[in-house]
Amino acid sequence: MSNTNQGPVTVLGLGMMGAALANAFVQNGNPTTVWNRSAGKADALVAQGAVLAADVRQAIEASPVVVACVSTYEVLNDLLAGAATELKGKVVVNLTSGTPEDARALAVWAEQNGVRYLDGAIMAVPQMIGLPQALIFYAGAQELFAEHEDLLKPLAGTNVYLGTDTGVPMIYDLGLLSLLWSSLAGYFHAVSLVNSAGVSAEAFTPFALTWIEHVITPAIPQSAQEIDSANFETEVSSLGVNKAAIEHLVATSRQLGINSDFSAAIQALIERRVAQGHAGHSLASLVEAFKQG
Ligand SMILES: NC(=O)c1ccc[n+]([C@@H]2O[C@H](COP(=O)([O-])OP(=O)(O)OC[C@H]3O[C@@H](n4cnc5c(N)ncnc54)[C@H](OP(=O)(O)O)[C@@H]3O)[C@@H](O)[C@H]2O)c1
């Protein structure tokens, strides 16, 4: 995403993601100062025109906006605490992943230390940074986001502001990761089953993709409507029907020596809702089972 806002920016952290972020700024023409614990990771960026700072304080002093992307909030908190004087009046855009509470706590620290803070969650892998399909969620003061939206455009094609609660980007991040892990785990379980019959993953995959397209994808907006209206009446696929079907999945997995923990966990949620009198409700009503802890 090229951008006409070519203001100076500092990037703290040049791991796989931080290096991709710094590279996007350099390619956009932003004067880019970088710092990383292992300085050698800056070599390729310096060759492209980035400036390597000797330490975190010098890196922060170099630019009004500091984009941070290190492994954890614990690491970042230590780095920022060690440069609290230099950070006064600066903008920190934190793209490190953690929990919503990590993000909220850092926002409080920033406020107490005169730092203007935006928290972000990157929904992309490093090779997507700078491309239209990259998505970054942001939260923090609205005027702060509006002021820096253009500067941040080289990082992702889609930048979504989610409000002032800095914990919310991490909630979206964790929600989408939950979707990623559970849907892929479902695929891996399915492949384990078909492998047991001598069917390769590649032979099975076209059917998996068709199933996703025609059954799973339409079920998501349909479920959203049911959840938001709290109306789970269905004549299509009730929890009672699913309860009987998932028993077969768990039993067959066990018979074949395939791990059934994942499907047993879903089975337990279905059984709980059925026991609570919701056998006639749709699968979407499992959201209530999740909320019961
Ligand atoms: N990679 C992805 O696909 C992806 C996608 C979305 C979000 N993220 C998030 O982006 C963040 C960075 O991920 P990454 O993929 O870049 O990880 P990474 O390649 O493992 O890089 C970790 C970074 O943290 C630094 N670091 C770790 N411990 C440190 C310490 N004690 N003091 C100073 N610096 C320290 C590392 O410095 P050294 O180089 O010196 O070790 C490096 O810059 C994570 O929060 C991750 O969850 C990553």
Coordinates of C-alpha atoms and ligand atoms in Angstrom, one line a residue:
M1 CA 0.0 0.0 0.0
S2 CA 2.0 3.1 -1.1
N3 CA 1.0 6.2 0.7
T4 CA 1.8 9.9 0.4
N5 CA 2.3 10.3 4.2
Q6 CA 6.0 9.8 4.3
G7 CA 6.7 11.0 7.9
P8 CA 9.5 9.6 10.0
V9 CA 8.8 6.4 11.9
T10 CA 10.7 4.2 14.3
V11 CA 10.2 0.4 14.4
L12 CA 11.1 -1.5 17.5
G13 CA 11.6 -5.2 17.0
L14 CA 12.8 -6.8 13.7
G15 CA 11.7 -10.3 14.1
M16 CA 9.7 -11.9 11.2
M17 CA 6.9 -9.4 11.6
G18 CA 8.8 -6.3 12.7
A19 CA 11.2 -6.6 9.8
A20 CA 8.2 -6.8 7.4
L21 CA 6.6 -3.7 8.9
A22 CA 9.9 -1.8 8.8
N23 CA 10.4 -2.9 5.2
A24 CA 6.9 -1.6 4.2
F25 CA 7.8 1.9 5.7
V26 CA 11.2 1.9 3.9
Q27 CA 9.6 0.9 0.6
N28 CA 7.0 3.7 1.0
G29 CA 9.7 6.3 1.5
N30 CA 9.2 7.0 5.2
P31 CA 12.5 7.9 7.0
T32 CA 12.7 4.7 9.1
T33 CA 14.7 4.2 12.2
V34 CA 15.0 0.6 13.5
W35 CA 16.1 -1.1 16.6
N36 CA 16.4 -4.8 17.4
R37 CA 18.0 -6.7 20.3
S38 CA 20.0 -8.7 17.8
A39 CA 21.3 -5.8 15.6
G40 CA 22.3 -8.0 12.7
K41 CA 18.7 -8.4 11.7
A42 CA 18.7 -4.8 10.6
D43 CA 21.4 -5.3 7.9
A44 CA 19.0 -5.8 5.0
L45 CA 16.9 -2.9 6.0
V46 CA 19.9 -0.6 6.5
A47 CA 21.0 -1.6 3.0
Q48 CA 17.5 -0.3 1.8
G49 CA 17.9 3.0 3.6
A50 CA 16.7 2.4 7.2
V51 CA 18.8 3.8 10.0
L52 CA 19.9 1.5 12.8
A53 CA 19.7 3.1 16.3
A54 CA 22.3 2.1 18.8
D55 CA 19.7 1.6 21.6
V56 CA 16.0 1.9 22.3
R57 CA 16.2 5.4 23.6
Q58 CA 18.0 6.7 20.5
A59 CA 15.4 4.8 18.3
I60 CA 12.6 6.5 20.1
E61 CA 14.2 10.0 20.0
A62 CA 14.5 9.7 16.2
S63 CA 10.8 9.8 15.3
P64 CA 7.5 11.1 16.7
V65 CA 5.8 7.7 16.0
V66 CA 7.1 4.4 17.3
V67 CA 5.7 1.2 15.9
A68 CA 6.5 -1.7 18.2
C69 CA 6.4 -5.4 17.4
V70 CA 8.3 -7.7 19.7
S71 CA 7.5 -11.2 20.9
T72 CA 5.4 -10.3 24.0
Y73 CA 4.0 -7.4 26.0
E74 CA 6.3 -8.4 28.9
V75 CA 9.3 -7.7 26.6
L76 CA 7.7 -4.5 25.3
N77 CA 6.8 -3.2 28.8
D78 CA 10.4 -3.5 29.8
L79 CA 11.7 -1.8 26.7
L80 CA 9.3 1.1 27.1
A81 CA 9.8 1.5 30.8
G82 CA 13.5 1.8 30.2
A83 CA 12.9 4.8 27.9
A84 CA 10.0 6.5 29.6
T85 CA 11.7 9.9 29.5
E86 CA 12.3 9.8 25.7
L87 CA 8.7 8.5 25.2
K88 CA 7.0 11.6 26.7
G89 CA 4.8 13.2 24.0
K90 CA 5.5 10.4 21.5
V91 CA 3.0 8.1 19.8
V92 CA 3.4 4.4 20.3
V93 CA 1.6 2.0 17.9
N94 CA 1.9 -1.4 19.5
L95 CA 1.4 -4.3 17.1
T96 CA 2.7 -7.0 19.5
S97 CA 0.2 -9.8 20.3
G98 CA -1.0 -10.6 23.8
T99 CA -4.2 -10.6 25.8
P100 CA -6.8 -7.9 26.0
E101 CA -5.6 -7.2 29.5
D102 CA -2.0 -6.8 28.4
A103 CA -3.1 -4.1 25.9
R104 CA -5.3 -2.3 28.5
A105 CA -2.6 -2.3 31.1
L106 CA -0.1 -0.9 28.6
A107 CA -2.6 1.8 27.6
V108 CA -2.9 2.8 31.3
W109 CA 0.9 2.9 31.6
A110 CA 1.1 5.1 28.5
E111 CA -1.5 7.5 29.8
Q112 CA 0.4 7.8 33.1
N113 CA 3.6 8.5 31.3
G114 CA 2.4 11.1 28.8
V115 CA 2.6 8.6 25.8
R116 CA -0.2 8.6 23.1
Y117 CA -1.1 5.0 22.6
L118 CA -2.7 2.9 19.8
D119 CA -3.0 -0.8 20.1
G120 CA -3.2 -2.9 17.0
A121 CA -3.7 -6.6 16.0
I122 CA -2.2 -7.8 12.8
M123 CA -4.4 -10.3 11.0
A124 CA -1.7 -11.3 8.4
V125 CA 1.5 -13.2 8.1
P126 CA 4.7 -11.2 7.4
Q127 CA 4.6 -11.9 3.6
M128 CA 1.2 -10.2 3.4
I129 CA 2.4 -7.0 5.0
G130 CA 1.9 -4.1 2.6
L131 CA -0.6 -6.0 0.5
P132 CA -4.3 -5.2 0.0
Q133 CA -5.4 -8.4 1.8
A134 CA -3.5 -7.5 5.0
L135 CA -5.8 -6.4 7.8
I136 CA -4.9 -4.6 11.0
F137 CA -7.3 -3.8 13.8
Y138 CA -6.7 -0.6 15.9
A139 CA -8.0 0.9 19.0
G140 CA -7.2 4.0 21.1
A141 CA -8.3 7.6 21.0
Q142 CA -10.2 8.2 17.8
E143 CA -8.4 11.5 17.0
L144 CA -5.0 9.7 17.4
F145 CA -6.0 7.0 15.0
A146 CA -7.4 9.6 12.5
E147 CA -4.2 11.6 12.8
H148 CA -2.0 8.5 12.0
E149 CA -4.2 6.4 9.7
D150 CA -2.4 7.6 6.6
L151 CA 1.0 7.0 8.1
L152 CA 0.1 3.4 8.9
K153 CA -1.4 2.7 5.5
P154 CA 1.8 1.2 4.0
L155 CA 1.4 -1.7 6.4
A156 CA -1.9 -3.1 5.3
G157 CA -4.6 -2.6 2.7
T158 CA -7.4 -2.6 5.4
N159 CA -7.1 -0.7 8.6
V160 CA -10.1 -1.0 10.9
Y161 CA -10.6 1.3 13.9
L162 CA -12.5 -0.5 16.7
G163 CA -13.0 2.2 19.3
T164 CA -11.3 3.5 22.4
D165 CA -11.0 0.2 24.4
T166 CA -7.5 -0.9 23.6
G167 CA -8.3 -4.5 24.6
V168 CA -10.7 -5.0 21.7
P169 CA -8.2 -5.6 18.8
M170 CA -6.8 -8.5 20.8
I171 CA -10.3 -9.9 21.3
Y172 CA -10.9 -9.8 17.5
D173 CA -7.4 -11.3 17.1
L174 CA -8.1 -14.2 19.5
G175 CA -11.6 -14.8 18.0
L176 CA -10.2 -15.1 14.5
L177 CA -7.4 -17.3 15.8
S178 CA -9.9 -19.5 17.5
L179 CA -11.7 -19.8 14.2
L180 CA -8.5 -20.6 12.4
W181 CA -7.3 -23.3 14.8
S182 CA -10.6 -25.0 15.2
S183 CA -11.4 -25.1 11.5
L184 CA -8.0 -26.4 10.6
A185 CA -8.1 -28.9 13.5
G186 CA -11.4 -30.1 12.1
Y187 CA -9.7 -30.5 8.7
F188 CA -6.8 -32.4 10.3
H189 CA -9.2 -34.7 12.1
A190 CA -11.1 -35.3 8.9
V191 CA -7.8 -36.2 7.1
S192 CA -6.9 -38.6 9.9
L193 CA -10.2 -40.4 9.3
V194 CA -9.9 -40.6 5.5
N195 CA -6.2 -41.6 5.8
S196 CA -7.3 -44.6 7.8
A197 CA -9.2 -45.8 4.7
G198 CA -6.2 -45.3 2.5
V199 CA -7.4 -41.9 1.1
S200 CA -4.8 -39.2 0.7
A201 CA -5.3 -35.7 2.0
E202 CA -5.1 -34.3 -1.6
A203 CA -7.8 -36.7 -2.8
F204 CA -10.1 -35.7 0.0
T205 CA -9.5 -31.9 -0.1
P206 CA -11.8 -31.0 -3.1
F207 CA -14.7 -32.4 -1.0
A208 CA -13.5 -30.5 2.0
L209 CA -13.4 -27.2 0.0
T210 CA -16.9 -27.8 -1.5
W211 CA -18.2 -28.6 2.0
I212 CA -16.8 -25.3 3.3
E213 CA -18.2 -23.3 0.4
H214 CA -21.7 -24.7 0.4
V215 CA -22.3 -25.7 4.0
I216 CA -19.9 -24.0 6.4
T217 CA -19.6 -20.5 4.8
P218 CA -23.4 -19.9 4.6
A219 CA -23.9 -21.2 8.1
I220 CA -21.8 -18.4 9.5
P221 CA -24.0 -15.4 8.6
Q222 CA -27.1 -17.5 9.3
S223 CA -25.7 -18.3 12.8
A224 CA -24.9 -14.6 13.3
Q225 CA -28.5 -13.7 12.6
E226 CA -29.8 -16.4 15.0
I227 CA -27.4 -15.4 17.7
D228 CA -28.1 -11.6 17.5
S229 CA -31.9 -12.2 17.5
A230 CA -31.6 -15.0 20.2
N231 CA -33.8 -17.1 18.0
F232 CA -32.5 -20.6 17.6
E233 CA -35.6 -22.4 16.2
T234 CA -34.6 -24.6 13.3
E235 CA -36.2 -27.2 11.1
V236 CA -32.9 -28.0 9.3
S237 CA -30.2 -29.3 11.7
S238 CA -31.1 -29.5 15.3
L239 CA -28.8 -30.1 18.3
G240 CA -30.7 -33.4 18.8
V241 CA -29.7 -34.6 15.3
N242 CA -26.2 -33.4 15.8
K243 CA -25.9 -35.1 19.2
A244 CA -26.6 -38.5 17.5
A245 CA -24.2 -37.8 14.6
I246 CA -21.3 -36.7 16.8
E247 CA -21.6 -39.9 18.8
H248 CA -20.6 -41.7 15.6
L249 CA -17.7 -39.4 15.0
V250 CA -16.3 -39.9 18.6
A251 CA -16.9 -43.7 18.6
T252 CA -15.3 -44.2 15.1
S253 CA -12.3 -42.1 16.0
R254 CA -11.7 -44.1 19.1
Q255 CA -12.2 -47.4 17.2
L256 CA -9.6 -46.3 14.7
G257 CA -7.1 -45.1 17.3
I258 CA -7.5 -41.5 16.2
N259 CA -7.5 -38.8 18.8
S260 CA -11.0 -37.8 19.7
D261 CA -10.4 -35.1 22.3
F262 CA -11.4 -32.3 19.9
S263 CA -14.7 -33.9 18.8
A264 CA -15.4 -35.1 22.4
A265 CA -15.2 -31.4 23.5
I266 CA -17.8 -30.4 20.9
Q267 CA -19.9 -33.4 21.9
A268 CA -19.9 -32.3 25.5
L269 CA -21.1 -28.8 24.5
I270 CA -23.9 -30.3 22.4
E271 CA -24.9 -32.7 25.2
R272 CA -25.0 -29.9 27.7
R273 CA -27.4 -27.8 25.6
V274 CA -29.6 -30.9 24.9
A275 CA -29.7 -31.7 28.6
Q276 CA -30.8 -28.1 29.2
G277 CA -33.8 -28.6 26.9
H278 CA -32.6 -27.2 23.6
A279 CA -32.6 -30.4 21.5
G280 CA -34.8 -28.6 18.9
H281 CA -32.5 -25.6 18.6
S282 CA -29.8 -25.0 16.0
L283 CA -26.1 -25.5 16.3
A284 CA -25.8 -21.7 16.7
S285 CA -27.2 -22.0 20.2
L286 CA -23.9 -23.6 21.2
V287 CA -22.8 -20.0 21.7
E288 CA -24.8 -20.1 24.9
A289 CA -22.9 -23.2 26.1
F290 CA -19.6 -21.3 25.5
K291 CA -20.9 -18.4 27.5
Q292 CA -21.7 -20.7 30.4
G293 CA -18.0 -21.4 30.8
Ligands
LIG1 N1 4.8 -13.8 12.4 C1 3.5 -13.8 12.3 O1 2.9 -14.4 11.4 C2 2.7 -12.8 13.1 C3 1.3 -12.5 12.8 C4 0.6 -11.7 13.5 C5 1.1 -11.2 14.7 N2 2.4 -11.5 15.1 C6 2.9 -11.0 16.3 O2 4.0 -10.1 16.1 C7 4.9 -10.2 17.2 C8 6.3 -10.5 16.7 O3 6.2 -11.7 16.0 P1 7.4 -12.2 15.1 O4 6.8 -13.2 14.2 O5 8.2 -11.1 14.5 O6 8.3 -13.0 16.2 P2 9.9 -13.3 16.1 O7 10.4 -13.5 14.7 O8 10.1 -14.4 17.1 O9 10.5 -12.0 16.7 C9 10.4 -11.6 18.1 C10 11.0 -10.3 18.3 O10 11.0 -10.0 19.7 C11 12.3 -9.6 20.1 N3 12.5 -10.0 21.4 C12 12.2 -11.2 22.0 N4 12.6 -11.2 23.3 C13 13.2 -10.0 23.5 C14 13.8 -9.4 24.7 N5 13.9 -10.1 25.8 N6 14.3 -8.2 24.5 C15 14.2 -7.5 23.4 N7 13.7 -8.0 22.2 C16 13.2 -9.3 22.3 C17 13.2 -10.4 19.1 O11 14.5 -9.9 19.1 P3 15.7 -10.8 18.6 O12 15.7 -10.7 17.1 O13 16.9 -10.2 19.2 O14 15.5 -12.2 19.1 C18 12.4 -10.1 17.8 O15 12.6 -8.8 17.4 C19 4.4 -11.3 18.2 O16 3.6 -10.7 19.2 C20 3.5 -12.1 17.2 O17 2.4 -12.8 17.9 C21 3.2 -12.3 14.3

